[in-house]
Amino acid sequence: MNGHPDNPSTAAPGNGATTTSPRRTVRRKPVEDRTGHVLGISAFYHDSAAALVRDGHIVSAAQEERFSRKKHDPRFPGNAINACLEAGEIEAEDLDAVVFYENPVLTLDRAVRSVASVGQDGMAPWLEGAPGMLGIKLFFERLVRDELQCDVPVLYSEHHLSHAASAFYPSPFERAGIIVVDGVGEWATTTLAVGEGQDVRVLKEIRFPHSLGLLYSAFTQVCGFRVNSGEYKLMGLAPYGKPRYADVIRNELVDIKDDGSFRLDMSRFGFMQSLSMTNAAFHDIVGGTPREPESRITQREADLAASIQAVTEEIVIKMVAHLAAITGTRDLCLAGGVALNCVANGKILQQRACERLWIQPAAGDAGGALGAAMLAAHGYFGSPRPPVEPGRDRQRGSYIGPSFSNEEVRAFLDVNDYPYEVLDDAARATRVAGALADGRIVGYMVGPAEFGPRALGARSILGDARNAETQSVMNLKVKYRESFRPFAPSALAEQRDAYFDLGCDSPYMLLVAPVKDDIRLPFERGDEEDLISIVNKPRSSVPAITHVDYSARVQTVDGEYNPGYHAVLTEFEKLTGTGVIVNSSFNVRGEPMVLTPQDAYRCFMRTDIDVLVMENCVLEKTRQPAFAEEGDWRDEYELD
Amino acid sequence: MARNLFEHHPVLGYRFIPGIRARVRHEGGGYLIRCNQSGFRCDHEVTPAKPEGVFRVVLCGDSYTAGEGVSNAFRFGDLLEHRFERTQVLNFGLPGSGTDQQLLAFREFAADIEYDLLVICPLVENIRRNVETHRLTQGAADGKLVRRAKPYFTLEHDGLELHHQPVPKSVVPEDQLPEIPPEERVSGMYGALQRMNTAIDRRVPGFKGLTTRLRRIDLPEEYADPEHEAWRLMRAILTDWVDESRSDVMICPLPTFGHVDKHFLGDNYRRRFRELSDELSVEVIDVLPAFWKHAADFRRRCRFPDDEHPTRLGHTVIADALEPHVRRFHERWRASHGAAVR
């Protein structure tokens, strides 16, 4: 990566960034007073979160949006902090340190220099970002002390170091290469690192403004989706298109080197001078101006999506190969927003660019909180990494969020006289499986919530994967979202090879794999542009989760971390002979995933979900009293 | 966090969700809640028989006793428990309750268990809750505040009569609430003056206290007349409670911080409780002197700036005030159970 003298954006990290420890001289607690608790916090850009570790073990992690009900909430995560201390049952003064996931001074440095480099033209993005950088971030310590009312030491990490730590420390590996790719941290947009034992060492960086994350976001915007949340839709749209613009991207927008390093042609981007990612020169080469949000999606957007997806995969795979060459290890960890591109992740494995792959489930900025906490625990305070059993990792299935007891669920239902039945775990699994087999939609809220953007069977909406209409029904009547968006399957881990060409487990739903040839059905898309009619054509024996390119974003479920959910799949397989169901996040479009019994009940009553499961309580829609609300609830949520 | 802490209870109206573990965000930095399976903020389970060789105290009250604002271990009940050997304090504090609900909690959960000392800690303002028939609480899935019924007593010629049993769960529409008598309504002008007073106090801390002191207000005014309906009701509740107890009883009326800060006089409530002490031959502990012996700055640190509940320091002062009185009972118990204790 830094072997290209014509690519000045690549550089060995400066300012001592190769260290594992957060760098700040602070008054430490005396050793005898330490409890081993470290709280990590990410905030003020998007997806603020908190995470608590104890002696290097993850205790809990939570994202503020789940409490505030504001999607991608960037505010100081007071509720998430509270939830973490609650899970740890500790007082704030028991914390050895609070660690912020990035260095606000370096972020400010980047912002000032960026403005200076474009002069007067940089005023708009400066005015947009300055309040956050000059205000809240620089007064982080005061915010922490106001929240916790105690004099806990505050440390600062660096954005990509936090991401790298979040990818390596919870992984099962003792030594691995680490790649972090996102929009931008302080300066870094891409980081290659290596993790070994308790250390994480940064090897190379690509610096702002040359950013693969921002390149992808530019296409997100051009295709009419919201930057920083619509990237996932762009990935879902890609299989509907052909990569007709891939060469244009390579020739006009990004110069890609053999080692995966790259350089953007900044004359075609707008983000340095304006609040838009792109400019007229960009639009000239991608067939015109951005699609109007919420307008009809055309073949042009699908082709643009397919094109940027192909280029992204090419860059990432080259990077993986280069990192393996310079570190000598073929075990790989990923984090950063681009690591949520599960199509690219799947390609890494399919092309055998690495041997084993572990991706932080909260790969976006929320995961920075966890990384910062683990970095301090291992790198600063010297806690050894906990041992890990073969085939396991240290993230516990990412079921590390808040949970609600049966007593809490029943208290909510009883006081409101909402009818329900109480079933034991086995009967619950049988009931849910039966409802799914009957083609009914089930809202499923059981156990600690997931940390990360994917629902993994703790806050999920479930459906029958065998039904070709499930995808459009769930999109339009339950999720109220765009019809083209695919749904993901949860599959019994022990049966994954019967359905998917995966080759490994995928417990965090971060890998896309082809469905097996022998369950595919002949499918001719034709020249149709109507996405609903395309979606409704069956493509396999599990059509609801088979995308138009015969791919699926797979979650494999074993009995270790979520036995209740595994039991649902097992019962469904007994009833139907199919060990796969549809698993979508428990929310509607624009809404954060449900967290509490109140959230779940509200979503249940607002949508066409037929059955609601909350811990051991099961509710039927037909037995519920009328649910009246003032105004239109859809106005509560901004479209994402 | 949106975690709900309470559940409906047919006798008390509500209680903590049994076994709940929670942390509440608070201006004091947040506090941890641990509840037992009976639905009270107590680290001990309520068992019919007390553990062998243990001095068991039953402690009743409202949110001051339950410890709103501080974690379990920092409450005066828990502090007392740790100051005495072989002692267990069962905390039956119920936030937002009147003395009526506190008596019902005792009857429902403590009356039949084995214990050595009953400590009743009504907040002096609870006298007003006793005459209320409804309470504000969080609503259904929308989380809005609604009114629900609470249990309450009325004083009839043959004693206390209990109403709202079982306590209805339903939300009461505002237009069906009992009408407030004209003499108890807050006039628009008075309300506006109060809001102005509060607003100035935010900019000039101490202003509100100063104006209160200058007016020489002695609140709650229900204590001014021994024949006031609200006091007669509270006295009857406490009288029945003392009668029903199978052990020694201490009554510790807890002052508000208006009294602690000397904004309110407090003479009337202290007089009423002294009379009650003589009438029932029950020890009444006055904790105001324990606060007043400290300087104003110290006293201010005994409460949270906005939330008028005791801080850890405030709980320590209450525990200090109660300690010598509890010690007498503890020593008597030690003397009578000497062999077993040793």
PDB file of C-alpha atoms in Angstrom, chain B residues 7-145:
ATOM      1  CA  GLU B   7     -46.207  -3.680  38.270  1.00  0.00           C
ATOM      2  CA  HIS B   8     -49.831  -3.537  39.273  1.00  0.00           C
ATOM      3  CA  HIS B   9     -50.652  -4.935  42.693  1.00  0.00           C
ATOM      4  CA  PRO B  10     -54.271  -5.511  43.688  1.00  0.00           C
ATOM      5  CA  VAL B  11     -53.752  -4.421  47.299  1.00  0.00           C
ATOM      6  CA  LEU B  12     -51.065  -1.727  47.169  1.00  0.00           C
ATOM      7  CA  GLY B  13     -51.873  -0.399  43.687  1.00  0.00           C
ATOM      8  CA  TYR B  14     -48.362  -1.148  42.519  1.00  0.00           C
ATOM      9  CA  ARG B  15     -45.012  -2.501  43.648  1.00  0.00           C
ATOM     10  CA  PHE B  16     -41.576  -3.004  42.147  1.00  0.00           C
ATOM     11  CA  ILE B  17     -41.460  -5.840  39.633  1.00  0.00           C
ATOM     12  CA  PRO B  18     -40.295  -8.812  41.714  1.00  0.00           C
ATOM     13  CA  GLY B  19     -36.632  -9.625  41.242  1.00  0.00           C
ATOM     14  CA  ILE B  20     -35.948  -6.668  38.976  1.00  0.00           C
ATOM     15  CA  ARG B  21     -32.372  -5.469  38.556  1.00  0.00           C
ATOM     16  CA  ALA B  22     -32.127  -2.018  37.078  1.00  0.00           C
ATOM     17  CA  ARG B  23     -30.162   1.198  36.960  1.00  0.00           C
ATOM     18  CA  VAL B  24     -31.871   4.546  36.852  1.00  0.00           C
ATOM     19  CA  ARG B  25     -30.317   7.622  35.249  1.00  0.00           C
ATOM     20  CA  HIS B  26     -30.334  10.432  37.746  1.00  0.00           C
ATOM     21  CA  GLU B  27     -28.797  13.808  38.421  1.00  0.00           C
ATOM     22  CA  GLY B  28     -26.729  12.133  41.123  1.00  0.00           C
ATOM     23  CA  GLY B  29     -24.978  10.019  38.483  1.00  0.00           C
ATOM     24  CA  GLY B  30     -27.417   7.120  38.406  1.00  0.00           C
ATOM     25  CA  TYR B  31     -28.250   4.408  40.910  1.00  0.00           C
ATOM     26  CA  LEU B  32     -28.743   0.664  40.999  1.00  0.00           C
ATOM     27  CA  ILE B  33     -31.961  -1.011  42.032  1.00  0.00           C
ATOM     28  CA  ARG B  34     -32.120  -4.583  43.294  1.00  0.00           C
ATOM     29  CA  CYS B  35     -35.479  -5.986  44.348  1.00  0.00           C
ATOM     30  CA  ASN B  36     -36.473  -9.121  46.145  1.00  0.00           C
ATOM     31  CA  GLN B  37     -39.150 -11.539  45.006  1.00  0.00           C
ATOM     32  CA  SER B  38     -41.752  -9.720  47.101  1.00  0.00           C
ATOM     33  CA  GLY B  39     -41.319  -6.632  44.950  1.00  0.00           C
ATOM     34  CA  PHE B  40     -39.402  -4.368  47.316  1.00  0.00           C
ATOM     35  CA  ARG B  41     -35.976  -2.757  46.990  1.00  0.00           C
ATOM     36  CA  CYS B  42     -34.297  -5.053  49.429  1.00  0.00           C
ATOM     37  CA  ASP B  43     -31.330  -7.388  49.158  1.00  0.00           C
ATOM     38  CA  HIS B  44     -33.000  -9.949  51.430  1.00  0.00           C
ATOM     39  CA  GLU B  45     -35.899 -12.204  50.616  1.00  0.00           C
ATOM     40  CA  VAL B  46     -38.862 -11.969  52.955  1.00  0.00           C
ATOM     41  CA  THR B  47     -39.089 -15.279  54.789  1.00  0.00           C
ATOM     42  CA  PRO B  48     -41.677 -16.121  57.459  1.00  0.00           C
ATOM     43  CA  ALA B  49     -38.980 -17.073  59.952  1.00  0.00           C
ATOM     44  CA  LYS B  50     -36.011 -14.838  60.438  1.00  0.00           C
ATOM     45  CA  PRO B  51     -32.550 -16.326  60.061  1.00  0.00           C
ATOM     46  CA  GLU B  52     -31.360 -17.879  63.281  1.00  0.00           C
ATOM     47  CA  GLY B  53     -29.665 -15.512  65.682  1.00  0.00           C
ATOM     48  CA  VAL B  54     -30.508 -12.405  63.709  1.00  0.00           C
ATOM     49  CA  PHE B  55     -32.079  -9.132  64.836  1.00  0.00           C
ATOM     50  CA  ARG B  56     -34.625  -8.404  62.153  1.00  0.00           C
ATOM     51  CA  VAL B  57     -35.952  -4.903  61.488  1.00  0.00           C
ATOM     52  CA  VAL B  58     -38.975  -4.203  59.308  1.00  0.00           C
ATOM     53  CA  LEU B  59     -38.588  -0.769  57.717  1.00  0.00           C
ATOM     54  CA  CYS B  60     -41.517   0.960  56.023  1.00  0.00           C
ATOM     55  CA  GLY B  61     -41.865   4.268  54.212  1.00  0.00           C
ATOM     56  CA  ASP B  62     -41.948   5.902  50.828  1.00  0.00           C
ATOM     57  CA  SER B  63     -39.265   6.823  48.272  1.00  0.00           C
ATOM     58  CA  TYR B  64     -36.988   8.261  50.990  1.00  0.00           C
ATOM     59  CA  THR B  65     -36.924   4.840  52.596  1.00  0.00           C
ATOM     60  CA  ALA B  66     -36.797   2.984  49.273  1.00  0.00           C
ATOM     61  CA  GLY B  67     -33.819   5.190  48.420  1.00  0.00           C
ATOM     62  CA  GLU B  68     -34.705   7.044  45.239  1.00  0.00           C
ATOM     63  CA  GLY B  69     -31.496   8.554  43.887  1.00  0.00           C
ATOM     64  CA  VAL B  70     -29.041   6.178  45.584  1.00  0.00           C
ATOM     65  CA  SER B  71     -28.143   2.514  45.192  1.00  0.00           C
ATOM     66  CA  ASN B  72     -29.401  -0.004  47.736  1.00  0.00           C
ATOM     67  CA  ALA B  73     -26.216  -0.108  49.763  1.00  0.00           C
ATOM     68  CA  PHE B  74     -26.211   3.638  50.466  1.00  0.00           C
ATOM     69  CA  ARG B  75     -29.686   3.930  51.966  1.00  0.00           C
ATOM     70  CA  PHE B  76     -30.120   4.649  55.657  1.00  0.00           C
ATOM     71  CA  GLY B  77     -31.713   1.241  56.183  1.00  0.00           C
ATOM     72  CA  ASP B  78     -28.749  -0.585  54.679  1.00  0.00           C
ATOM     73  CA  LEU B  79     -26.287   1.682  56.500  1.00  0.00           C
ATOM     74  CA  LEU B  80     -27.981   0.825  59.786  1.00  0.00           C
ATOM     75  CA  GLU B  81     -27.883  -2.871  58.987  1.00  0.00           C
ATOM     76  CA  HIS B  82     -24.122  -2.721  58.619  1.00  0.00           C
ATOM     77  CA  ARG B  83     -23.632  -0.828  61.841  1.00  0.00           C
ATOM     78  CA  PHE B  84     -25.029  -3.651  63.952  1.00  0.00           C
ATOM     79  CA  GLU B  85     -23.935  -7.209  64.287  1.00  0.00           C
ATOM     80  CA  ARG B  86     -26.218  -9.976  63.114  1.00  0.00           C
ATOM     81  CA  THR B  87     -28.861  -7.582  61.871  1.00  0.00           C
ATOM     82  CA  GLN B  88     -31.164  -7.779  58.903  1.00  0.00           C
ATOM     83  CA  VAL B  89     -33.181  -4.813  57.702  1.00  0.00           C
ATOM     84  CA  LEU B  90     -36.127  -5.689  55.472  1.00  0.00           C
ATOM     85  CA  ASN B  91     -36.902  -2.595  53.437  1.00  0.00           C
ATOM     86  CA  PHE B  92     -40.562  -2.243  52.449  1.00  0.00           C
ATOM     87  CA  GLY B  93     -40.229   1.308  51.109  1.00  0.00           C
ATOM     88  CA  LEU B  94     -42.736   2.050  48.338  1.00  0.00           C
ATOM     89  CA  PRO B  95     -41.978   5.142  46.240  1.00  0.00           C
ATOM     90  CA  GLY B  96     -44.826   7.570  45.737  1.00  0.00           C
ATOM     91  CA  SER B  97     -46.915   5.963  48.451  1.00  0.00           C
ATOM     92  CA  GLY B  98     -48.953   7.401  51.265  1.00  0.00           C
ATOM     93  CA  THR B  99     -48.967   6.073  54.791  1.00  0.00           C
ATOM     94  CA  ASP B 100     -52.095   4.185  53.739  1.00  0.00           C
ATOM     95  CA  GLN B 101     -50.229   2.120  51.136  1.00  0.00           C
ATOM     96  CA  GLN B 102     -47.307   1.669  53.516  1.00  0.00           C
ATOM     97  CA  LEU B 103     -49.647   0.134  56.098  1.00  0.00           C
ATOM     98  CA  LEU B 104     -51.111  -2.103  53.407  1.00  0.00           C
ATOM     99  CA  ALA B 105     -47.611  -3.204  52.369  1.00  0.00           C
ATOM    100  CA  PHE B 106     -46.903  -4.097  55.976  1.00  0.00           C
ATOM    101  CA  ARG B 107     -50.136  -6.045  56.307  1.00  0.00           C
ATOM    102  CA  GLU B 108     -49.643  -7.858  53.021  1.00  0.00           C
ATOM    103  CA  PHE B 109     -45.979  -8.790  53.323  1.00  0.00           C
ATOM    104  CA  ALA B 110     -44.667  -8.264  56.846  1.00  0.00           C
ATOM    105  CA  ALA B 111     -47.406  -8.582  59.437  1.00  0.00           C
ATOM    106  CA  ASP B 112     -47.118 -12.340  59.709  1.00  0.00           C
ATOM    107  CA  ILE B 113     -43.377 -12.744  59.504  1.00  0.00           C
ATOM    108  CA  GLU B 114     -40.985 -12.954  62.411  1.00  0.00           C
ATOM    109  CA  TYR B 115     -39.307  -9.628  63.281  1.00  0.00           C
ATOM    110  CA  ASP B 116     -37.923  -7.743  66.261  1.00  0.00           C
ATOM    111  CA  LEU B 117     -38.502  -4.082  65.499  1.00  0.00           C
ATOM    112  CA  LEU B 118     -40.836  -2.145  63.242  1.00  0.00           C
ATOM    113  CA  VAL B 119     -39.561   1.243  62.035  1.00  0.00           C
ATOM    114  CA  ILE B 120     -42.178   3.408  60.301  1.00  0.00           C
ATOM    115  CA  CYS B 121     -40.714   6.312  58.359  1.00  0.00           C
ATOM    116  CA  PRO B 122     -43.467   8.426  56.830  1.00  0.00           C
ATOM    117  CA  LEU B 123     -42.317  11.471  54.919  1.00  0.00           C
ATOM    118  CA  VAL B 124     -44.216  14.307  56.543  1.00  0.00           C
ATOM    119  CA  GLU B 125     -45.753  15.183  53.171  1.00  0.00           C
ATOM    120  CA  ASN B 126     -47.319  11.712  52.969  1.00  0.00           C
ATOM    121  CA  ILE B 127     -50.206  13.200  54.894  1.00  0.00           C
ATOM    122  CA  ARG B 128     -51.393  14.660  51.589  1.00  0.00           C
ATOM    123  CA  ARG B 129     -51.072  11.406  49.643  1.00  0.00           C
ATOM    124  CA  ASN B 130     -53.347   9.711  52.174  1.00  0.00           C
ATOM    125  CA  VAL B 131     -56.318  11.770  51.060  1.00  0.00           C
ATOM    126  CA  GLU B 132     -55.687  11.189  47.352  1.00  0.00           C
ATOM    127  CA  THR B 133     -57.712   8.549  45.561  1.00  0.00           C
ATOM    128  CA  HIS B 134     -55.708   8.421  42.309  1.00  0.00           C
ATOM    129  CA  ARG B 135     -52.104   8.680  41.235  1.00  0.00           C
ATOM    130  CA  LEU B 136     -50.169   9.597  38.121  1.00  0.00           C
ATOM    131  CA  THR B 137     -48.423   6.707  36.404  1.00  0.00           C
ATOM    132  CA  GLN B 138     -47.007   5.732  33.039  1.00  0.00           C
ATOM    133  CA  GLY B 139     -49.625   4.658  30.523  1.00  0.00           C
ATOM    134  CA  ALA B 140     -49.798   1.881  27.991  1.00  0.00           C
ATOM    135  CA  ALA B 141     -47.625   1.383  24.926  1.00  0.00           C
ATOM    136  CA  ASP B 142     -47.444   5.114  24.276  1.00  0.00           C
ATOM    137  CA  GLY B 143     -45.807   5.715  27.668  1.00  0.00           C
ATOM    138  CA  LYS B 144     -47.855   8.836  28.406  1.00  0.00           C
ATOM    139  CA  LEU B 145     -48.759   9.751  31.984  1.00  0.00           C
TER     140      LEU B 145
END
